[in-house]
mmCIF file with all atom_site columns, C-alpha atoms in Angstrom:
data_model
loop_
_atom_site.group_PDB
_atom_site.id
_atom_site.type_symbol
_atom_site.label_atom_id
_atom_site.label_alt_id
_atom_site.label_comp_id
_atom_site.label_asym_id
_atom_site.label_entity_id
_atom_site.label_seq_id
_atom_site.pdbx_PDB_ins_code
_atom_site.Cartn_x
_atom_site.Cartn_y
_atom_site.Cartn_z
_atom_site.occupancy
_atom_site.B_iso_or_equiv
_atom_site.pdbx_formal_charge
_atom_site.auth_seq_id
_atom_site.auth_comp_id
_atom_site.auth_asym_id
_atom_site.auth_atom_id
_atom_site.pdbx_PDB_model_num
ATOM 1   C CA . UNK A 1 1   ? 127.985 167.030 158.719 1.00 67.00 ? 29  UNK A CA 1
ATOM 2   C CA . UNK A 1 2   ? 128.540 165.330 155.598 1.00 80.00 ? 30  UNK A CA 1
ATOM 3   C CA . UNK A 1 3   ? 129.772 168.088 154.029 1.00 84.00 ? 31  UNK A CA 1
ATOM 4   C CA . UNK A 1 4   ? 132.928 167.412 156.551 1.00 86.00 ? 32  UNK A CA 1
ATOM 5   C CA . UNK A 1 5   ? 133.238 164.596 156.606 1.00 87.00 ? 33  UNK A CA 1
ATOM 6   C CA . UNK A 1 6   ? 134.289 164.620 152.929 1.00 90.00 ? 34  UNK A CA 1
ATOM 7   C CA . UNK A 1 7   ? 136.872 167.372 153.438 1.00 92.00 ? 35  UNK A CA 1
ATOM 8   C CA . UNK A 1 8   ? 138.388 164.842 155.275 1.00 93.00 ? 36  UNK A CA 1
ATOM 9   C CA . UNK A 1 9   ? 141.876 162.571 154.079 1.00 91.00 ? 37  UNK A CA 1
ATOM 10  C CA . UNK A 1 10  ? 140.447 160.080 152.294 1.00 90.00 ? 38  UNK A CA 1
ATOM 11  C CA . UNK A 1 11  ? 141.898 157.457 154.861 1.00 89.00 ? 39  UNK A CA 1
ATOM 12  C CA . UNK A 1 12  ? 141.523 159.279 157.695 1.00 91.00 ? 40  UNK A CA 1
ATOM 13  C CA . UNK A 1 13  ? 138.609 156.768 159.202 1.00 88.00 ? 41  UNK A CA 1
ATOM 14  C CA . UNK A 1 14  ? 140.420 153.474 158.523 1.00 89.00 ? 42  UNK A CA 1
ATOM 15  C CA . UNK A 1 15  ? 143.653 154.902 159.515 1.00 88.00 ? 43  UNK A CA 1
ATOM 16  C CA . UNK A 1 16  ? 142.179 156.329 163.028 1.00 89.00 ? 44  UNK A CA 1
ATOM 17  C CA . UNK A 1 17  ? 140.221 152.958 163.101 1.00 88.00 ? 45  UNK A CA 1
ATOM 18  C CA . UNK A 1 18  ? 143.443 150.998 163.002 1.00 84.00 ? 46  UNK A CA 1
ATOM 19  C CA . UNK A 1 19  ? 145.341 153.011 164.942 1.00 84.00 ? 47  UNK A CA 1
ATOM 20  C CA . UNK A 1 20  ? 142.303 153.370 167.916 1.00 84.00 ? 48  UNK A CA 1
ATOM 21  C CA . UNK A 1 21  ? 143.179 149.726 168.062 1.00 83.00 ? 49  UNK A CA 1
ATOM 22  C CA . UNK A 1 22  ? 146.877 149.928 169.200 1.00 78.00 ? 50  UNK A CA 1
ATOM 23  C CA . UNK A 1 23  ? 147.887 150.089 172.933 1.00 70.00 ? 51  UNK A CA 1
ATOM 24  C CA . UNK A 1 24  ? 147.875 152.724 174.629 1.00 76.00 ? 52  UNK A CA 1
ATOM 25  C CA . UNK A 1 25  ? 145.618 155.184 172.562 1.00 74.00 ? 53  UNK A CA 1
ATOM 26  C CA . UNK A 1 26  ? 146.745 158.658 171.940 1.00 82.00 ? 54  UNK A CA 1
ATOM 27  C CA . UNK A 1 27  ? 144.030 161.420 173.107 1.00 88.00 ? 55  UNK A CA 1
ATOM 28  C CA . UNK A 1 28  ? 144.484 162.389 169.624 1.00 87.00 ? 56  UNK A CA 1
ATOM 29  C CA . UNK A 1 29  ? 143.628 159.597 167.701 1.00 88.00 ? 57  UNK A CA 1
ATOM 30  C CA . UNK A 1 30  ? 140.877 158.431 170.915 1.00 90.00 ? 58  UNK A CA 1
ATOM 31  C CA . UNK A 1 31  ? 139.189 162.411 170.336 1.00 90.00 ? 59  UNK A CA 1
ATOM 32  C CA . UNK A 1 32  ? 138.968 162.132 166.551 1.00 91.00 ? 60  UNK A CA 1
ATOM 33  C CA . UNK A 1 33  ? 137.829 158.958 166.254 1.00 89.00 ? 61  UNK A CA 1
ATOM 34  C CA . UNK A 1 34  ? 134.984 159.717 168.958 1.00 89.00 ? 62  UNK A CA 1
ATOM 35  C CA . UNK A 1 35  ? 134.100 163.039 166.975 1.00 89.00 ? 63  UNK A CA 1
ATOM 36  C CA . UNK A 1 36  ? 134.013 161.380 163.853 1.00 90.00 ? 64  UNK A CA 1
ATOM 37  C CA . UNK A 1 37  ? 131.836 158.592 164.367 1.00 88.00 ? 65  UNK A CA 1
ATOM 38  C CA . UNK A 1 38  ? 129.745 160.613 166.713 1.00 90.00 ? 66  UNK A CA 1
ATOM 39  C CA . UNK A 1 39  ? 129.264 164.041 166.365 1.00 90.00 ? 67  UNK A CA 1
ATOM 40  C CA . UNK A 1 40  ? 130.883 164.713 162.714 1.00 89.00 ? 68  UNK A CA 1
ATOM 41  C CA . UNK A 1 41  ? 128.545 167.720 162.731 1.00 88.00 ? 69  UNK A CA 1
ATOM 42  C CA . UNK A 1 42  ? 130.947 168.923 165.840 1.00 88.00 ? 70  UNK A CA 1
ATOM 43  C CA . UNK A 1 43  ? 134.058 169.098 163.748 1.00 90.00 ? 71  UNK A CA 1
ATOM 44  C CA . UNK A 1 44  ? 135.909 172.532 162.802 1.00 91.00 ? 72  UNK A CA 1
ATOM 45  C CA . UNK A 1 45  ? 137.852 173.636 160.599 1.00 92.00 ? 73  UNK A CA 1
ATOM 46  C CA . UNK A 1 46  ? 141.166 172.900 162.961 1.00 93.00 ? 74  UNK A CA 1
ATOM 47  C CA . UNK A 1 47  ? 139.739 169.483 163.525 1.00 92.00 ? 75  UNK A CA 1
ATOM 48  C CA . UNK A 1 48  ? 139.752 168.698 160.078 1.00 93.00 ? 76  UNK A CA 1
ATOM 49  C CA . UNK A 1 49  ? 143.492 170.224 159.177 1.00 93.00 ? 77  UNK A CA 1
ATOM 50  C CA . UNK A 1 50  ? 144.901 168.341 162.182 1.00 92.00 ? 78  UNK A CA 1
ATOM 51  C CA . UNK A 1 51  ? 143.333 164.967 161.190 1.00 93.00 ? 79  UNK A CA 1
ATOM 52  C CA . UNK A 1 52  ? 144.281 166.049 157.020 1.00 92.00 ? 80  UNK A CA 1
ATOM 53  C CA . UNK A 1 53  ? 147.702 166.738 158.575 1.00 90.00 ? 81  UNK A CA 1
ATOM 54  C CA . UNK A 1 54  ? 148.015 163.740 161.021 1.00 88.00 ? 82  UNK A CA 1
ATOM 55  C CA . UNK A 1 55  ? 146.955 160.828 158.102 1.00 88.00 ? 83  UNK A CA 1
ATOM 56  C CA . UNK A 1 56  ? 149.442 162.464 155.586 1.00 85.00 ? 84  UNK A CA 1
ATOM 57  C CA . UNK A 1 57  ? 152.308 162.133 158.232 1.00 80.00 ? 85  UNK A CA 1
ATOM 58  C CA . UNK A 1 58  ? 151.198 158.645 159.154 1.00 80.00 ? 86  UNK A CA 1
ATOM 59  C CA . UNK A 1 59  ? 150.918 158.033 155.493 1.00 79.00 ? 87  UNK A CA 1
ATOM 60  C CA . UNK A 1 60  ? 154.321 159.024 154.258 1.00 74.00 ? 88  UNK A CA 1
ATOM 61  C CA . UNK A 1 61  ? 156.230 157.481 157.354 1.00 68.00 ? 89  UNK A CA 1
ATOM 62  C CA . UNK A 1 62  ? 154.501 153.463 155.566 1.00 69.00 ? 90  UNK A CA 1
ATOM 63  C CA . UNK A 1 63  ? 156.110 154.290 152.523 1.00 66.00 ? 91  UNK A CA 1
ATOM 64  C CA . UNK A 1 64  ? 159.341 154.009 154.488 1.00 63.00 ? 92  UNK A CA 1
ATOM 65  C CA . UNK A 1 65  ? 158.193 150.544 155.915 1.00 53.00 ? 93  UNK A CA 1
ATOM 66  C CA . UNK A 1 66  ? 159.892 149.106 158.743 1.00 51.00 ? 94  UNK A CA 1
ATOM 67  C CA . UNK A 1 67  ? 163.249 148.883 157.486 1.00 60.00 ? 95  UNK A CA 1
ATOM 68  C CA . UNK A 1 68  ? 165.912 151.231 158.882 1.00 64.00 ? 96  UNK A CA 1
ATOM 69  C CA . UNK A 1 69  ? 168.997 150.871 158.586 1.00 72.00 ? 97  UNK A CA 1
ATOM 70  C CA . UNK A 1 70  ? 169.536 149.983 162.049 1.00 78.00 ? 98  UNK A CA 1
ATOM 71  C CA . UNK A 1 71  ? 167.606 148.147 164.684 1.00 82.00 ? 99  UNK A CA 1
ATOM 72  C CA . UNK A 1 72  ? 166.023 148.431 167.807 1.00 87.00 ? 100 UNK A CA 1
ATOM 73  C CA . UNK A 1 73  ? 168.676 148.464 170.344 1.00 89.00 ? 101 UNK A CA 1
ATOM 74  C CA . UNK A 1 74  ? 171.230 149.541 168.287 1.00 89.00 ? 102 UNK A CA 1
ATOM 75  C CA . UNK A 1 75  ? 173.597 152.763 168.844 1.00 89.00 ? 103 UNK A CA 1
ATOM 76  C CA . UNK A 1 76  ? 173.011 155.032 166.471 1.00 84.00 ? 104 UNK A CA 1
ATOM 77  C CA . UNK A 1 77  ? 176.877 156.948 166.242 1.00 81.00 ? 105 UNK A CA 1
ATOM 78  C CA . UNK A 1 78  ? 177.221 160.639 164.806 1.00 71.00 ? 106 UNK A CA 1
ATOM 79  C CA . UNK A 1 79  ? 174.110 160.973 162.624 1.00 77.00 ? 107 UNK A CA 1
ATOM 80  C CA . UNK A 1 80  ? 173.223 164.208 161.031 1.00 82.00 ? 108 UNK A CA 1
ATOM 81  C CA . UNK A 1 81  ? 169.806 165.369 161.435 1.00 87.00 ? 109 UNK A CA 1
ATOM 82  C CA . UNK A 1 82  ? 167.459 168.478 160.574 1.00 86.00 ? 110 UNK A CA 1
ATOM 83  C CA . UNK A 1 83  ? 165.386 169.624 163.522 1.00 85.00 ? 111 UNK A CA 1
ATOM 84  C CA . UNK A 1 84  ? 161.741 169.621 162.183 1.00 85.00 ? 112 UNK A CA 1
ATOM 85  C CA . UNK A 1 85  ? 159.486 170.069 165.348 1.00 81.00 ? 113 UNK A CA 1
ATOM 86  C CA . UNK A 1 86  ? 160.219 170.968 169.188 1.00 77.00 ? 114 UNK A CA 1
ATOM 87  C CA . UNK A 1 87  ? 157.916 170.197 171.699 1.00 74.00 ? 115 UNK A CA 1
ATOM 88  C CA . UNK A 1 88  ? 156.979 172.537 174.199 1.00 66.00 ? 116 UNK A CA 1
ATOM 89  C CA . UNK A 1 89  ? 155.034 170.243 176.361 1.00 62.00 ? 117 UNK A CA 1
ATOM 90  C CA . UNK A 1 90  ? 157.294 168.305 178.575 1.00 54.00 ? 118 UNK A CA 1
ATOM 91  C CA . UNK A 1 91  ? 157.444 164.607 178.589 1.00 54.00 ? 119 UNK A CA 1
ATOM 92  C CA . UNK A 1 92  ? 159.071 162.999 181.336 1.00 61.00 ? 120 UNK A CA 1
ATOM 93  C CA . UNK A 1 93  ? 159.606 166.531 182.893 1.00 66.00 ? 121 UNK A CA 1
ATOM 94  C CA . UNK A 1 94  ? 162.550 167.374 179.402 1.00 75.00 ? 122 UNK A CA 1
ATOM 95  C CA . UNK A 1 95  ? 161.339 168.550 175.819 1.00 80.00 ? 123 UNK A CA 1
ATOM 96  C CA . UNK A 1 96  ? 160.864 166.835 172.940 1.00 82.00 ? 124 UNK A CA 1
ATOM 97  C CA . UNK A 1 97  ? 162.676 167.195 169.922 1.00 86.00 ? 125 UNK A CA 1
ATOM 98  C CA . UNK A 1 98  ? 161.557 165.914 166.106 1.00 86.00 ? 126 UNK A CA 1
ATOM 99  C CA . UNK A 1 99  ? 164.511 165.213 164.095 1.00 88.00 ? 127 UNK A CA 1
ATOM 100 C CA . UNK A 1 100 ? 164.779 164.030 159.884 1.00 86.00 ? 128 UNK A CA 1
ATOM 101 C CA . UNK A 1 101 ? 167.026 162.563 158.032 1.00 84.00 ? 129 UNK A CA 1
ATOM 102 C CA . UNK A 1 102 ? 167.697 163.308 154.445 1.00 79.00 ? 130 UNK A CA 1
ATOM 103 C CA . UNK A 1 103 ? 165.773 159.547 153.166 1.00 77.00 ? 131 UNK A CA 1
ATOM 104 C CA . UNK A 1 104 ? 162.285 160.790 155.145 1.00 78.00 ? 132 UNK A CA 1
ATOM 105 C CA . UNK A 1 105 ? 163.025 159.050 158.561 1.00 82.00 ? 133 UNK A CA 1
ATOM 106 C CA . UNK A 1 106 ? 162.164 161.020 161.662 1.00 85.00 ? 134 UNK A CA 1
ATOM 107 C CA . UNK A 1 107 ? 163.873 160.665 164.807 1.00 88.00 ? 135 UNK A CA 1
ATOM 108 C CA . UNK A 1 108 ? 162.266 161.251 168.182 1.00 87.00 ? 136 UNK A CA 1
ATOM 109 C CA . UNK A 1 109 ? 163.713 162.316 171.225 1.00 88.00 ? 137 UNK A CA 1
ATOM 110 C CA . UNK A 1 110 ? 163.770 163.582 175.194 1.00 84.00 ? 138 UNK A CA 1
ATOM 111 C CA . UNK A 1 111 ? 166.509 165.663 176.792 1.00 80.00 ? 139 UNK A CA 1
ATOM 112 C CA . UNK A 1 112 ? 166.774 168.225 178.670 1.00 78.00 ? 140 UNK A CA 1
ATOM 113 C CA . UNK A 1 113 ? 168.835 170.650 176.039 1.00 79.00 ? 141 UNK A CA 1
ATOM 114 C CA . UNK A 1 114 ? 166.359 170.446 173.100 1.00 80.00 ? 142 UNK A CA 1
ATOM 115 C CA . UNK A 1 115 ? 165.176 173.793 173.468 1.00 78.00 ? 143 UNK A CA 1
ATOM 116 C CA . UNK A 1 116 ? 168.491 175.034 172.534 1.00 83.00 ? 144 UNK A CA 1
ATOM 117 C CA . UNK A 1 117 ? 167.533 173.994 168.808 1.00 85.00 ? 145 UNK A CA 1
ATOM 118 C CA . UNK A 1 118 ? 165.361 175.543 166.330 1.00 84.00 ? 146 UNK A CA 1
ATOM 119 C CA . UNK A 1 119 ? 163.690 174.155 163.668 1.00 87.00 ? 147 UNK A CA 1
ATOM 120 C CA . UNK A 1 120 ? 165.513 174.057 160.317 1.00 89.00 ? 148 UNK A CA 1
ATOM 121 C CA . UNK A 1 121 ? 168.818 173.625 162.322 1.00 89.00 ? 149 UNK A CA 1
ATOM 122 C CA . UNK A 1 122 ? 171.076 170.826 161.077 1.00 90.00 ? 150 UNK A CA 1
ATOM 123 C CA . UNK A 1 123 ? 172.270 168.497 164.331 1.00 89.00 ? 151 UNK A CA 1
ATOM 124 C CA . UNK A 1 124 ? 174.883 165.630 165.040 1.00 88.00 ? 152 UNK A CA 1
ATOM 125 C CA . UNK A 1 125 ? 173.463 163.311 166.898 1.00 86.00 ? 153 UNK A CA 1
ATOM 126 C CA . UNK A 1 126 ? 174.485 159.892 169.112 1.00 88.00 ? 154 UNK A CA 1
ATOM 127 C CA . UNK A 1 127 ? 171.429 157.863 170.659 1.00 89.00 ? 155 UNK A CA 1
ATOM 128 C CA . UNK A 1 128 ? 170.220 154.033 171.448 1.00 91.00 ? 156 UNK A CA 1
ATOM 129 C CA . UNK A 1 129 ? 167.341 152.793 169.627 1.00 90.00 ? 157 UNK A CA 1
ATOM 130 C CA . UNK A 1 130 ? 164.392 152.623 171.654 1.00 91.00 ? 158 UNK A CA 1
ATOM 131 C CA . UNK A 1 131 ? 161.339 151.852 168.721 1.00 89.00 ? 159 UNK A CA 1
ATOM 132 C CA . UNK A 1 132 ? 160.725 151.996 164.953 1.00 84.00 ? 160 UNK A CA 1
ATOM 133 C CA . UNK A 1 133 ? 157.111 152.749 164.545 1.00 79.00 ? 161 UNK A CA 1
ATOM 134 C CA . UNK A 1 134 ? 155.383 154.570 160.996 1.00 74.00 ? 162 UNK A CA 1
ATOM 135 C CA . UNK A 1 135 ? 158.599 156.027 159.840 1.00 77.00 ? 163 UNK A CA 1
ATOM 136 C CA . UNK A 1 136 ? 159.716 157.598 163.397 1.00 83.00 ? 164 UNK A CA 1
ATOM 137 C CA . UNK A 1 137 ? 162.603 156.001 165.063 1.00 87.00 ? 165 UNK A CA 1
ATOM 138 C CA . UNK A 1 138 ? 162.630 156.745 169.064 1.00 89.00 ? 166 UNK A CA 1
ATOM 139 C CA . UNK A 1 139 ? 165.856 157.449 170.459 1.00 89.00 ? 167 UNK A CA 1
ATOM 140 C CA . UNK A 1 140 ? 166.527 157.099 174.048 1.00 87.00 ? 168 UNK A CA 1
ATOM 141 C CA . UNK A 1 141 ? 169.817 158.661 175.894 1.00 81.00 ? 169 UNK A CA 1
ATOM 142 C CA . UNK A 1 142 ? 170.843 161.017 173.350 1.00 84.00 ? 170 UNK A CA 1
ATOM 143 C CA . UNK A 1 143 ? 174.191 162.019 173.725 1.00 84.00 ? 171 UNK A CA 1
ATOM 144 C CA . UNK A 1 144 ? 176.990 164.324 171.832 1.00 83.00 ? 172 UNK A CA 1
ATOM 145 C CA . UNK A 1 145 ? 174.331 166.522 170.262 1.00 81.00 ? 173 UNK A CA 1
ATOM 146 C CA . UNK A 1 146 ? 175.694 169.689 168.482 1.00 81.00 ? 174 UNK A CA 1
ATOM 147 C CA . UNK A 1 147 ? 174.976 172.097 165.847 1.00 83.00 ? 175 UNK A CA 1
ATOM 148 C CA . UNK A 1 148 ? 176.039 170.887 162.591 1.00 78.00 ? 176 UNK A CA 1
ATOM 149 C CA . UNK A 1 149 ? 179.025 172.662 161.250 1.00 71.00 ? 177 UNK A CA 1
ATOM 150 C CA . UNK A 1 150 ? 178.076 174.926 158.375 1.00 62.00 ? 178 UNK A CA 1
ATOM 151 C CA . UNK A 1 151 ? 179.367 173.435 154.823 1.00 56.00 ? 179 UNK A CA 1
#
């Protein structure tokens, strides 16, 4: 068990430690943190990547600090976005749809015509600030999203 326990992000313990702490607890974070501290001999292979995977994400969205360029409530008009994740799972009963900008950011959203996207397509995109949080900005009532036009 200790063997994996060092194959593991250097951080990952005091990052799942602090984040165990915030309200409400993802399953995620709640299952690692539970394997971790009690049954590190249970972890796999998958278990490690994901929690690897999960710390440099949560890592790299801190270097961007708090500091948008916009705040919440604001209306975010026309911004152009790459489409780096789609959900499959439902939330709210619509798709989820993981959006970047070209600075890092990552943008967050539910609506029922995400899966007409792909990932690595370029969208326009018009949306109300709902939260800032590690580097992801969540949108709420996205609106006007199209394909980017082709340069």
């Amino acid at each position: 068990s200790e063997s994996k326990i060092n194959r593991l992000h250097p951080m990952a313990i005091g990052l799942l430690a602090l984040k165990s702490k915030e309200r409400p607890v993802s399953h995620f974070i709640y299952s690692a943190y539970s394997m971790i501290s009690n049954r590190p001999n249970a972890l796999t292979d998958k278990w490690i990547e994901d929690i690897n995977t999960w710390c440099e994400q949560i890592l790299s969205g801190m270097e961007l600090g708090e500091q948008a360029s916009f705040g919440i409530g604001d209306k975010i008009q026309r911004l152009e976005l790459t489409v780096v994740k789609r959900r499959a799972k439902k939330w709210g009963g619509f798709p989820a749809l993981i959006t970047e900008d070209g600075e890092g950011w990552r943008y967050w959203m539910v609506w029922p015509g995400a899966f007409e996207y792909s990932v690595g397509d370029k969208v326009n995109i018009e949306g109300t600030v709902r939260d800032i949080k590690d580097g992801m900005v969540f949108l709420t009532r996205p609106s006007n999203v199209t394909k980017a036009k082709k340069k």
